[in-house]
mmCIF file of C-alpha atoms and ligand atoms in Angstrom:
data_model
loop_
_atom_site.group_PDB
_atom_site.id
_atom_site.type_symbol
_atom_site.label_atom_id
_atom_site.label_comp_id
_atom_site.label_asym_id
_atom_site.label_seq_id
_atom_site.Cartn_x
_atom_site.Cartn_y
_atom_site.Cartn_z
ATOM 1 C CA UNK A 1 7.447 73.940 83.899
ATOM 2 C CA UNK A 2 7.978 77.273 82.275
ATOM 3 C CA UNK A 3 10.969 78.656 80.930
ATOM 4 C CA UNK A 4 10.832 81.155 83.796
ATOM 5 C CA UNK A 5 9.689 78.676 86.805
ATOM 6 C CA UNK A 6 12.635 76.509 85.090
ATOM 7 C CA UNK A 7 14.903 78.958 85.466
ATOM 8 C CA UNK A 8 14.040 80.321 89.056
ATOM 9 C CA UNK A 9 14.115 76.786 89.823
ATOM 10 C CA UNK A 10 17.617 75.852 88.596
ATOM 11 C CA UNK A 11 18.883 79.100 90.680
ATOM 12 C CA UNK A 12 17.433 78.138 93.609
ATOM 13 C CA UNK A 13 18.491 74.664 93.057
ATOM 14 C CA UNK A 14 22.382 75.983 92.813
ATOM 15 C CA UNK A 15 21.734 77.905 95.880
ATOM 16 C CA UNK A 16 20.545 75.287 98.147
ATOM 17 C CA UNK A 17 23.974 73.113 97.071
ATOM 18 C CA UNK A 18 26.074 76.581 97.257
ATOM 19 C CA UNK A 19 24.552 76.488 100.819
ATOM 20 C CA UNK A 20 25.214 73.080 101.638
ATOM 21 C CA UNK A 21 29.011 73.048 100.688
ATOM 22 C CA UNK A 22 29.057 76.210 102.717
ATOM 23 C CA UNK A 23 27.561 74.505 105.825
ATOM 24 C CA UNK A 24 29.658 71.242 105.769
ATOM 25 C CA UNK A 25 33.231 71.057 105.693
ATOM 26 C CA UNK A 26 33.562 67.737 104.413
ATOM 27 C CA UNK A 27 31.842 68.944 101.120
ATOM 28 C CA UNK A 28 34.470 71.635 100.749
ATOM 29 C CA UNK A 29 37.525 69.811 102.296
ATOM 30 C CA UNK A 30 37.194 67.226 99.210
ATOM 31 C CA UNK A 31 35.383 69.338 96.488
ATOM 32 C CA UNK A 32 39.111 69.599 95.296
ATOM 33 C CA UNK A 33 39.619 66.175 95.146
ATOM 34 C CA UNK A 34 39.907 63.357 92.879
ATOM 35 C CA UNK A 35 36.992 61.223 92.352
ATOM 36 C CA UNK A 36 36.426 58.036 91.223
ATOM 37 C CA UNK A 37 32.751 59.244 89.603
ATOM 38 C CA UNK A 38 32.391 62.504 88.610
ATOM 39 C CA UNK A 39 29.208 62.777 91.270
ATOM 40 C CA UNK A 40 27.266 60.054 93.616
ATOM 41 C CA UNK A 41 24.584 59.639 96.163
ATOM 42 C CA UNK A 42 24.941 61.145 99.653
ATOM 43 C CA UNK A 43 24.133 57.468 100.842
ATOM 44 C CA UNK A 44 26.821 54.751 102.006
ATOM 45 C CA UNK A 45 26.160 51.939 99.368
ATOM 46 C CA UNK A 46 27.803 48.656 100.545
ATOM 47 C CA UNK A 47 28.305 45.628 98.399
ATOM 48 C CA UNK A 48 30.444 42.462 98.808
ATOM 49 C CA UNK A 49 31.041 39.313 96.730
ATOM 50 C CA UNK A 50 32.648 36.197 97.614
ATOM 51 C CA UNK A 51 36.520 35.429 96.314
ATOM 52 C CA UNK A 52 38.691 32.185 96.507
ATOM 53 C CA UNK A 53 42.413 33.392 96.881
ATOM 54 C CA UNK A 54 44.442 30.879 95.381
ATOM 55 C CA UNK A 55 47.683 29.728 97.572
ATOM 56 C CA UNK A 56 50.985 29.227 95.812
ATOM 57 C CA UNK A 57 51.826 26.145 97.643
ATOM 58 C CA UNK A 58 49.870 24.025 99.778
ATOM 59 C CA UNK A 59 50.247 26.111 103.190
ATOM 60 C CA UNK A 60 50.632 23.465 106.329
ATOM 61 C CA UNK A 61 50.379 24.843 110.145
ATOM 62 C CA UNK A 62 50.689 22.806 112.941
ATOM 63 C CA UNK A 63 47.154 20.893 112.621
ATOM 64 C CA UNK A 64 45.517 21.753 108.934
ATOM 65 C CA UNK A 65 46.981 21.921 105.349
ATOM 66 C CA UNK A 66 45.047 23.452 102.855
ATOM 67 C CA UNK A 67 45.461 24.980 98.682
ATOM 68 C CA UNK A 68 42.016 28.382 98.550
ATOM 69 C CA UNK A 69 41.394 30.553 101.496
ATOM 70 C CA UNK A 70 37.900 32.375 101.557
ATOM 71 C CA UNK A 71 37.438 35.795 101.260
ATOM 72 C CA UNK A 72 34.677 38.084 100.555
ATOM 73 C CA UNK A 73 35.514 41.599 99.057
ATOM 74 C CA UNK A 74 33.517 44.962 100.037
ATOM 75 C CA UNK A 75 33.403 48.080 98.654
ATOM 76 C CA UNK A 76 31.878 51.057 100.373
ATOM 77 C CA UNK A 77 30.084 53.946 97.663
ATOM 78 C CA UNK A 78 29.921 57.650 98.996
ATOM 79 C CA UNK A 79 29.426 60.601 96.706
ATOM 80 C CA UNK A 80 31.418 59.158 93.591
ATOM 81 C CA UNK A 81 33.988 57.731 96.142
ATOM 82 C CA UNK A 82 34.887 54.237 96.394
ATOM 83 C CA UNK A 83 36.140 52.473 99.904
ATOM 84 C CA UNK A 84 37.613 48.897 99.090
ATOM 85 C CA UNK A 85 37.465 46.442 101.712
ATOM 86 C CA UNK A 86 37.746 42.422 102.356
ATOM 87 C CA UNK A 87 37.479 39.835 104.930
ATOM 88 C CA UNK A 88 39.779 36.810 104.922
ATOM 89 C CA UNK A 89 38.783 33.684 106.353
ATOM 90 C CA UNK A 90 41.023 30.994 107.526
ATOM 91 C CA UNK A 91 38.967 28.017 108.304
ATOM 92 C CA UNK A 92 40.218 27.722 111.937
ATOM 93 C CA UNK A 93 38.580 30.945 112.808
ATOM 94 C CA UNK A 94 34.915 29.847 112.001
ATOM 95 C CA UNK A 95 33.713 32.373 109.601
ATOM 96 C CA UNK A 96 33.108 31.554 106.178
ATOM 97 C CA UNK A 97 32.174 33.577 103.165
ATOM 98 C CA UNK A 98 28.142 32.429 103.991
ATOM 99 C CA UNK A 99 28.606 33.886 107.217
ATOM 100 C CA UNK A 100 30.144 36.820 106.252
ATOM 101 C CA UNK A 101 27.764 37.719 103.214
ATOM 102 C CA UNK A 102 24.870 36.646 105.839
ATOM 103 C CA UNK A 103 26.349 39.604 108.497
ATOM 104 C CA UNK A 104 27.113 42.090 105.630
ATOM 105 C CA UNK A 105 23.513 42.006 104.555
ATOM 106 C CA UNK A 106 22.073 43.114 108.080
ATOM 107 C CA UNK A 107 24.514 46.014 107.921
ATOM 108 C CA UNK A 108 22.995 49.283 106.705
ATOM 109 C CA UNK A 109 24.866 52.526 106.924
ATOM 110 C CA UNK A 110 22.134 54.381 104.498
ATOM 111 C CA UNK A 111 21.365 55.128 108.136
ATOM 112 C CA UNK A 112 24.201 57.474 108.410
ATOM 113 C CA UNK A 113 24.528 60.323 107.157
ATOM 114 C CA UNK A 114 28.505 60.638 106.652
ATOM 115 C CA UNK A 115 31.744 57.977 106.213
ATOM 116 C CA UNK A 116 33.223 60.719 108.739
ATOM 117 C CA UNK A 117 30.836 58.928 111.517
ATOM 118 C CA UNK A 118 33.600 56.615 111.744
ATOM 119 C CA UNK A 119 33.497 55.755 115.544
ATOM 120 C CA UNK A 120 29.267 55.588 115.519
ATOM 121 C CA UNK A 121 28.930 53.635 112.238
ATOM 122 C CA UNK A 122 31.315 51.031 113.240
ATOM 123 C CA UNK A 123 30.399 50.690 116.724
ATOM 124 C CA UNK A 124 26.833 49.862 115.086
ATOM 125 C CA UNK A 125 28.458 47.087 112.947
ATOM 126 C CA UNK A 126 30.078 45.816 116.256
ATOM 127 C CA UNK A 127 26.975 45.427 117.921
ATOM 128 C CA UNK A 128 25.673 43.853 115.033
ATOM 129 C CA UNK A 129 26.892 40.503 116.598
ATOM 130 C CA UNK A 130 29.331 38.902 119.064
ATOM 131 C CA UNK A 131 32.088 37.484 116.810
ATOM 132 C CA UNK A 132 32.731 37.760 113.164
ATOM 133 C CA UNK A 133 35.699 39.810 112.971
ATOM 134 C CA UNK A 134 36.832 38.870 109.524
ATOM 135 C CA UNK A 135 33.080 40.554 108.442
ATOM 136 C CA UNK A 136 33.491 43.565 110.775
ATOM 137 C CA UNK A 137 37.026 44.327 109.438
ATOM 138 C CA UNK A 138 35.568 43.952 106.103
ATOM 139 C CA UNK A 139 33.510 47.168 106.646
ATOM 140 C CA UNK A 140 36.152 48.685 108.766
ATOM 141 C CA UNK A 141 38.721 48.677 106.069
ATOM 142 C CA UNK A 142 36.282 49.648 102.964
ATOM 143 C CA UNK A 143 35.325 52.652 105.501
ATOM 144 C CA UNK A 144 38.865 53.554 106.248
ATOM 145 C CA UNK A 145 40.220 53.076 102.293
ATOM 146 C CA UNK A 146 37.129 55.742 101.606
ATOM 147 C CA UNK A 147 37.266 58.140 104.221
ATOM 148 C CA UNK A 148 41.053 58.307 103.619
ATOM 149 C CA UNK A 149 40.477 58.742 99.843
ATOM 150 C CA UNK A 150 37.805 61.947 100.694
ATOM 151 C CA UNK A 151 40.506 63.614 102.495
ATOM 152 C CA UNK A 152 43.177 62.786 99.826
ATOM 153 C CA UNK A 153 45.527 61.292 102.313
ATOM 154 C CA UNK A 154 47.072 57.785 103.731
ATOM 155 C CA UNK A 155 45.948 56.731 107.148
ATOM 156 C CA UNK A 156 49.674 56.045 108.195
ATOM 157 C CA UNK A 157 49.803 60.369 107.674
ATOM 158 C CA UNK A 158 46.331 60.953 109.516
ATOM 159 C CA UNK A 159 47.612 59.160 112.360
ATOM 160 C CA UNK A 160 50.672 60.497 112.551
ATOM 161 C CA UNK A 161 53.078 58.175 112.145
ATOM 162 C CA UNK A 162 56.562 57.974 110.862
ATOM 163 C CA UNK A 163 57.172 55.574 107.793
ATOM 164 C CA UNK A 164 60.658 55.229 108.343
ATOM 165 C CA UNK A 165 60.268 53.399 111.282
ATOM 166 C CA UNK A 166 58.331 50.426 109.786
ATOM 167 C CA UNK A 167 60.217 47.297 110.665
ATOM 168 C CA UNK A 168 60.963 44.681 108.004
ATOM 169 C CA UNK A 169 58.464 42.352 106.736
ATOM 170 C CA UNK A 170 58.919 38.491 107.487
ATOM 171 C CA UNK A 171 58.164 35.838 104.835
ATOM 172 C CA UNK A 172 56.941 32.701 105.796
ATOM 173 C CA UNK A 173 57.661 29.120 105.595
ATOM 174 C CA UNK A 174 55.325 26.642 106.619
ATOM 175 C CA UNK A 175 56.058 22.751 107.791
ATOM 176 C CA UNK A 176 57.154 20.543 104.858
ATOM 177 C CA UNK A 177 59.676 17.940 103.619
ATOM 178 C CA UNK A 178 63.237 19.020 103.490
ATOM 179 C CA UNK A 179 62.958 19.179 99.413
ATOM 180 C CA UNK A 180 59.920 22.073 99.659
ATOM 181 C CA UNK A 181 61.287 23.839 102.453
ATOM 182 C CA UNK A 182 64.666 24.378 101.237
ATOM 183 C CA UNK A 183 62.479 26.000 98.001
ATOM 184 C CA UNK A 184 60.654 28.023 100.342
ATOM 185 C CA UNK A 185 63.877 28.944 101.970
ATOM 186 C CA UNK A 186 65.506 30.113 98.166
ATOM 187 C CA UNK A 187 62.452 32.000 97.522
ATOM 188 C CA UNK A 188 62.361 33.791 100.989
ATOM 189 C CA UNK A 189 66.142 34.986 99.772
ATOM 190 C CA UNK A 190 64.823 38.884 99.193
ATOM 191 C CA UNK A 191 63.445 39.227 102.592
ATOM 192 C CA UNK A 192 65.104 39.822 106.122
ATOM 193 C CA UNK A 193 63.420 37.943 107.948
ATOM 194 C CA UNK A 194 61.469 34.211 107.885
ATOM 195 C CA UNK A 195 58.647 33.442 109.950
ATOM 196 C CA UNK A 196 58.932 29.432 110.302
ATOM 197 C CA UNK A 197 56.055 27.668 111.403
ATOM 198 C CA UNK A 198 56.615 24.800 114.010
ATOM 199 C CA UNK A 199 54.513 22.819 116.875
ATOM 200 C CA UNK A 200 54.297 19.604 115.661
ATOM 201 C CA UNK A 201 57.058 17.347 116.675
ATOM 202 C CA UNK A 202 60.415 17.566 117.870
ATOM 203 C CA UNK A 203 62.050 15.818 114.726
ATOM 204 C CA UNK A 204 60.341 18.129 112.519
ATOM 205 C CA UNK A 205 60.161 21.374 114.253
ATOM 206 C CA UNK A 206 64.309 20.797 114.585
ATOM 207 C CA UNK A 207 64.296 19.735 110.793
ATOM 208 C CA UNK A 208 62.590 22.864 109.787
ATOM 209 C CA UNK A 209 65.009 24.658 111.535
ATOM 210 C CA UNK A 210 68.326 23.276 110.224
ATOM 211 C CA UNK A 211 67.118 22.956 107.115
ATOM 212 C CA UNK A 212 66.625 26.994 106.634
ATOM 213 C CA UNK A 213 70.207 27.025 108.537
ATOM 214 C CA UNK A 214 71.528 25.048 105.552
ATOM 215 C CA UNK A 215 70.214 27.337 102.930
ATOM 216 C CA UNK A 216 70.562 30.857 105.018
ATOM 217 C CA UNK A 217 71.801 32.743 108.292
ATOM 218 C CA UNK A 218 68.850 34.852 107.687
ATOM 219 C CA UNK A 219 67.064 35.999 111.026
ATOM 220 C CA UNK A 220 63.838 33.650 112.036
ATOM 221 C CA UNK A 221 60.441 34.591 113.696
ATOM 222 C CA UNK A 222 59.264 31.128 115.096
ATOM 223 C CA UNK A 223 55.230 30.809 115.266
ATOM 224 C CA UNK A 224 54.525 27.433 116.856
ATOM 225 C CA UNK A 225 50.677 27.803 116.806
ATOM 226 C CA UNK A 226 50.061 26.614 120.196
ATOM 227 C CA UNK A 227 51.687 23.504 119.741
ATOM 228 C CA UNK A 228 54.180 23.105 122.217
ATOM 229 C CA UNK A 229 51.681 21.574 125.423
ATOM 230 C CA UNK A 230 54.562 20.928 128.254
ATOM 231 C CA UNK A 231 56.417 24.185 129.819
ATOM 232 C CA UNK A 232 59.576 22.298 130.366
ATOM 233 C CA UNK A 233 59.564 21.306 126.805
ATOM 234 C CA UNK A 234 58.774 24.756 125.328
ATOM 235 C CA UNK A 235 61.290 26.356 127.231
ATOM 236 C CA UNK A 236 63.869 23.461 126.316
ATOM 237 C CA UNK A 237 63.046 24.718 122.567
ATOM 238 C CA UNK A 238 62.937 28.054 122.760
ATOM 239 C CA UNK A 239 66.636 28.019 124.453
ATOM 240 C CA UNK A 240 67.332 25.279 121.443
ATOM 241 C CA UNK A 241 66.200 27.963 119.242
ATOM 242 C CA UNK A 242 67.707 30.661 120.610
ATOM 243 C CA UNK A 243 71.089 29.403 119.507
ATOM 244 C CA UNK A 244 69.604 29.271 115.935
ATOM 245 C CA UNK A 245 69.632 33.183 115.299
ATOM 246 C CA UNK A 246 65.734 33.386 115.952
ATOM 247 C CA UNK A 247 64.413 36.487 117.109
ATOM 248 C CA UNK A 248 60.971 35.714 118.596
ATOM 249 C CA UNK A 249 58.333 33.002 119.609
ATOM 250 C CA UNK A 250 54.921 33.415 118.669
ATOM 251 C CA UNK A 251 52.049 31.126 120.388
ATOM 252 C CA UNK A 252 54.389 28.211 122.110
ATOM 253 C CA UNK A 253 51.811 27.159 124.531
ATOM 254 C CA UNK A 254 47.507 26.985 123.841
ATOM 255 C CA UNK A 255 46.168 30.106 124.272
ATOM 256 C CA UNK A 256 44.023 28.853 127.434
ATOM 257 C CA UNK A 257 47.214 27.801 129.220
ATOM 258 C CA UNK A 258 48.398 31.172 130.712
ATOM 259 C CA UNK A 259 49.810 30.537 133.700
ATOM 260 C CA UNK A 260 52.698 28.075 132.240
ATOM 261 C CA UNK A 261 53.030 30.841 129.177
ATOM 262 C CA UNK A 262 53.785 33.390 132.024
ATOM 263 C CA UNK A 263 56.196 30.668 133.537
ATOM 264 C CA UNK A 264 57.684 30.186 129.778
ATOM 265 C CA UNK A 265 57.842 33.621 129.286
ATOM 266 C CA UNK A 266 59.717 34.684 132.826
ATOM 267 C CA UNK A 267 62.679 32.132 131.672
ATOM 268 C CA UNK A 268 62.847 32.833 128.375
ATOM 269 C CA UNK A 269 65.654 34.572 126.846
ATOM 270 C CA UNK A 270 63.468 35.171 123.236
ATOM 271 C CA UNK A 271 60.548 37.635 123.359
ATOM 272 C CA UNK A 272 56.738 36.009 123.803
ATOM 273 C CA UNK A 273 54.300 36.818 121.585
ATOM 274 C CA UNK A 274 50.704 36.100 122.244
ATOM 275 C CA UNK A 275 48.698 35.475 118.953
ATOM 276 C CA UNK A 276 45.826 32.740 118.928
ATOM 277 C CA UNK A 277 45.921 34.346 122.467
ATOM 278 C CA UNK A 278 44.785 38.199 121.935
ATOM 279 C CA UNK A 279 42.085 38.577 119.554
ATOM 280 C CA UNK A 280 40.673 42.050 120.583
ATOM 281 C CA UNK A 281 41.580 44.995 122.636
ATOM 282 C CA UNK A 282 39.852 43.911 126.045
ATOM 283 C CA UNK A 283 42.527 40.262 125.955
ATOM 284 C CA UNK A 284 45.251 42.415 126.305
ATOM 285 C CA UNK A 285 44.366 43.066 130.372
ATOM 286 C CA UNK A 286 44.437 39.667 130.868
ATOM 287 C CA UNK A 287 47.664 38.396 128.608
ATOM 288 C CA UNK A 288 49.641 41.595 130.242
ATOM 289 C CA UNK A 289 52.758 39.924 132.651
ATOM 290 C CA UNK A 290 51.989 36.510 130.568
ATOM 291 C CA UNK A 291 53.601 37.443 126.786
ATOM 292 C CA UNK A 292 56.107 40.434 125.987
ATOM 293 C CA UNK A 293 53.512 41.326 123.104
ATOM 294 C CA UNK A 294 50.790 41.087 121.905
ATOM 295 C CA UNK A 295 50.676 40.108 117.584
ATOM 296 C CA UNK A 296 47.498 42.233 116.704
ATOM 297 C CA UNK A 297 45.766 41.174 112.801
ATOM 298 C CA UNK A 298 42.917 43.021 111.672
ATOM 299 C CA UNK A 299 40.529 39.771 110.678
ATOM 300 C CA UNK A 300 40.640 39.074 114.357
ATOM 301 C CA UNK A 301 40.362 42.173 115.830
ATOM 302 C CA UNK A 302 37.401 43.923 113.576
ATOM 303 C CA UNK A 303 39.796 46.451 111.529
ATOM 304 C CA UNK A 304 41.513 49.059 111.458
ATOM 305 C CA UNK A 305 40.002 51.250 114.173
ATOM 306 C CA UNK A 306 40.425 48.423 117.162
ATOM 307 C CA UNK A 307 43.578 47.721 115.812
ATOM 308 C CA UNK A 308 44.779 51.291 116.477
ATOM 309 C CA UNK A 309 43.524 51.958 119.910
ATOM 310 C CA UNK A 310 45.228 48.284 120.805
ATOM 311 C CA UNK A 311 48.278 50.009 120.003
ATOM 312 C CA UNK A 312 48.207 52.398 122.514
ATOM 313 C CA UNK A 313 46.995 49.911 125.151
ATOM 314 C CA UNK A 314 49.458 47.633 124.709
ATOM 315 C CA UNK A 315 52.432 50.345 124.938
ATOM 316 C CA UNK A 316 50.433 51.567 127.731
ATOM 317 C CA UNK A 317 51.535 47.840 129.583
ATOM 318 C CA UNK A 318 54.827 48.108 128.354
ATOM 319 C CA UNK A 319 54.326 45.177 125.406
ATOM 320 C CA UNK A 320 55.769 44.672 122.388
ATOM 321 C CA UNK A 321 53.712 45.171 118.800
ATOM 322 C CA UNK A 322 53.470 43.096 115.939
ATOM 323 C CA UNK A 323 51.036 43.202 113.059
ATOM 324 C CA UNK A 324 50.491 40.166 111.149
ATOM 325 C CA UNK A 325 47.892 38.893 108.912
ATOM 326 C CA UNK A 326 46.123 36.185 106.686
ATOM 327 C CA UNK A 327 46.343 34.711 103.592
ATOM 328 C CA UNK A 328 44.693 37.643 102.313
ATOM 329 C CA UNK A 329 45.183 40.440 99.141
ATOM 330 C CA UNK A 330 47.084 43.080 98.747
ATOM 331 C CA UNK A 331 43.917 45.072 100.085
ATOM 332 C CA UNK A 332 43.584 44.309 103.498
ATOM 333 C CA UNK A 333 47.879 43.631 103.309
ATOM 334 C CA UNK A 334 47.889 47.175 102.974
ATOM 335 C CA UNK A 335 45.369 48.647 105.552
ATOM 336 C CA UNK A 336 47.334 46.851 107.947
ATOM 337 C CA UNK A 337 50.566 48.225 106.625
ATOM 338 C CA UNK A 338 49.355 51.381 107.388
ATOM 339 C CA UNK A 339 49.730 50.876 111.132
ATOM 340 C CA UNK A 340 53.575 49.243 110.407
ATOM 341 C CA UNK A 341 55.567 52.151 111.572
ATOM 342 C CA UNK A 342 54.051 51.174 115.343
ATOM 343 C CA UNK A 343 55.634 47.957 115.135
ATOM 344 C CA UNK A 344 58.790 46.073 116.139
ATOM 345 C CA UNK A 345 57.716 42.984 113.931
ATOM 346 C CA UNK A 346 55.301 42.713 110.515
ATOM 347 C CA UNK A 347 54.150 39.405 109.256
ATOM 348 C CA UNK A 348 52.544 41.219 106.404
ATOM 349 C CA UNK A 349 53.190 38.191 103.208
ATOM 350 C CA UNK A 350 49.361 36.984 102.876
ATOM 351 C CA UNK A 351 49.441 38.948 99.517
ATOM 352 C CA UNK A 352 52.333 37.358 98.394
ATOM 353 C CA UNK A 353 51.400 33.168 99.502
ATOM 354 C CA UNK A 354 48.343 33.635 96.510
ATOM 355 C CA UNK A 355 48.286 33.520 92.851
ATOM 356 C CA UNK A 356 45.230 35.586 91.982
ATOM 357 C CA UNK A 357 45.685 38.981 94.235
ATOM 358 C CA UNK A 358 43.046 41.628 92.635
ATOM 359 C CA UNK A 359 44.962 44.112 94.499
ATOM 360 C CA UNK A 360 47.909 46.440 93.834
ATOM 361 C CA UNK A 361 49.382 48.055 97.426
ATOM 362 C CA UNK A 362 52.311 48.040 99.813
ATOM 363 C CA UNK A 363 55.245 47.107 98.381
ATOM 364 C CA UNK A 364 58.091 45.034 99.998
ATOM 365 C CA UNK A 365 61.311 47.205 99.349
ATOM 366 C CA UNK A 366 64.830 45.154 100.654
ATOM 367 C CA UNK A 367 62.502 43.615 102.900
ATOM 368 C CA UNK A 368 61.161 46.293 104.175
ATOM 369 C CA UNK A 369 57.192 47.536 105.004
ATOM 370 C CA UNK A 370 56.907 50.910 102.732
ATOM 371 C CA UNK A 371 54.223 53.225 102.281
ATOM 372 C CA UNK A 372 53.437 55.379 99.910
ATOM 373 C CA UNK A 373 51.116 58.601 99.598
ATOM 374 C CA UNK A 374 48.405 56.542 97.793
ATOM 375 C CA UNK A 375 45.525 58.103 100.134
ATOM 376 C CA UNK A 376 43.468 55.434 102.378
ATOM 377 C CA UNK A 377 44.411 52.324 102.728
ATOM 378 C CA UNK A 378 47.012 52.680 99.264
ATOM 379 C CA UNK A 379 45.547 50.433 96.958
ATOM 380 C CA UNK A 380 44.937 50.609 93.289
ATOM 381 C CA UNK A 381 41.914 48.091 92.218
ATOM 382 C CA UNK A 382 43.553 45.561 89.114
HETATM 383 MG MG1 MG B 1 50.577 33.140 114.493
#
């Protein structure tokens, strides 16, 4: 190339990109912006690898026990930007981090040609298969953390919602001996609420309880994991309970059992909350008149996008929201915290039940959910 071809060619070059930032608005709405690299590829670059999240204390619901969870962390790569993302996988849900690497791989979004595609790129992952929600979400919340990041702002602020109004955050406590839960109990001291974890047994559940009662007047969100299985007997507890300063019930009865929920739910005096119940947006038709609400997590219901527009179906019916979550990182902690201002409860503590978080995100202030103008889903990588 000549010096003169060289330079006609580097003009032209600069006109062609002059031309391109003229013709699309994303390129000019962020040219101002931060990046994490100086300057990237125009193609969505997905990558994932597999991470044991270490619990704090052996964590007991009402029929496993267990010390790791698996997760598998994403990150989504657009034009120096970088979308962080992870799926968490409880072992009762039936992914694991093989199945989720073995989705992620079939997902290609070099075939689109912008992270603002939000509805058609993850409508494609959706149809990549029927269930695995934890690896959807994955993708969902790396494409959220990005887009959000591009435009410089926090998702709670692109939707529109008011931070004050995110409820506190409950901390939970799962079944144990009298010795560990009383612990738990101290430890739970800076929060305003306790999520207890019962279903197994009458003794016990009734243990748990005035055990906490022992230690604090604290108010309690009771999850009982589908493991109450007679009507009668659920409703005996919940009015037991009801005397006990608790709040809510979450999952008294198995999920399949709806009509005797709806039965439970008529008499009782404590809110309803469906859970193992509503995994995605179409359950809530059928769980409406059964449960007062609906307790929405993004592993279950594919991220952050089905997770919104579940929102406004549910308040369509009249139900009440929580958002809860997994034993999970301060990552996908805080893309969920982003929709917390919607919500009469949060069970948002995953981050906090595991030594080895990578993430640093919503913070926990006098118990509260608060947000803060980190843009996308908040987080700062450690
Ligand atoms: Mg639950």
């Amino acid at each position: 190339m000549t010096v003169t071809s060289r330079r006609n060619f580097l003009k032209s070059a600069g006109l062609i990109t002059a031309a391109a930032a003229i013709m699309n608005p994303f390129e000019l709405f962020s040219q101002n912006r931060e990046k994490t690299v100086k300057s990237g590829s125009k193609k969505m670059v997905l990558t994932f690898r597999p991470y044991d999240a270490q619990m704090r204390h052996v964590f007991t619901i009402a029929n496993s026990s267990r010390t790791t969870t698996q997760l598998v962390l994403t990150e989504i790569e657009w034009d120096g930007y970088v979308g962080y993302g992870e799926a968490a996988m409880p072992p009762y849900l039936g992914e694991t981090q093989a199945s989720v690497i073995e989705f992620l791989k079939k997902v290609d979004l070099s075939r689109f040609s912008s992270p603002f595609e939000i509805q058609d790129i993850l409508a494609y992952v959706d149809a990549i298969s029927i269930n695995n929600t934890a690896a959807k979400a994955a993708v969902d919340i790396a494409l959220h953390d990005l887009v959000g990041k591009i435009m410089g702002q926090p998702w709670w602020k692109i939707w529109g919602f008011n931070p004050a109004t995110a409820p506190n955050t409950s901390f939970t406590v799962g079944l144990d001996t009298e010795e560990v839960v009383k612990e738990k109990t101290r430890e739970a001291s800076p929060y305003k609420v306790i999520k207890v974890k019962l279903g197994r047994d009458e003794k016990t559940d009734k243990m748990m309880i005035n055990t906490i009662r022992s230690v604090t007047d604290t108010i309690i969100c009771v999850d009982a994991n589908q493991g109450w299985k007679d009507k009668h007997y659920a409703l005996d507890m919940i009015n037991w309970l009801n005397e006990k300063n608790v709040n809510m019930i979450e999952q008294p009865m198995p999920k399949l059992l709806l009509d005797e929920t709806a039965w439970v739910t008529q008499n009782s005096p404590l809110p309803i909350i469906a859970d193992e119940a509503c995994q995605r947006l179409t359950d809530i038709y059928k769980l409406k008149g059964a449960y007062s609400g609906i307790n929405i997590k993004l592993m279950k219901c594919t991220g952050m996008r089905e997770a919104r527009e579940m929102v406004s179906l549910a308040k369509a019916f009249n139900m009440r929201l929580m958002i809860g979550c997994m034993t999970e990182t301060s990552c996908a902690i805080s893309a969920a915290a982003q929709l917390a201002p919607e919500m009469e409860w949060a069970d948002l503590d995953g981050n906090l039940l595991i030594s080895n978080d990578v993430f640093s995100g919503m913070q926990v202030v006098n118990g509260k959910v608060t947000l803060s103008d980190k843009p996308g889903i908040g987080v700062i990588k450690l």
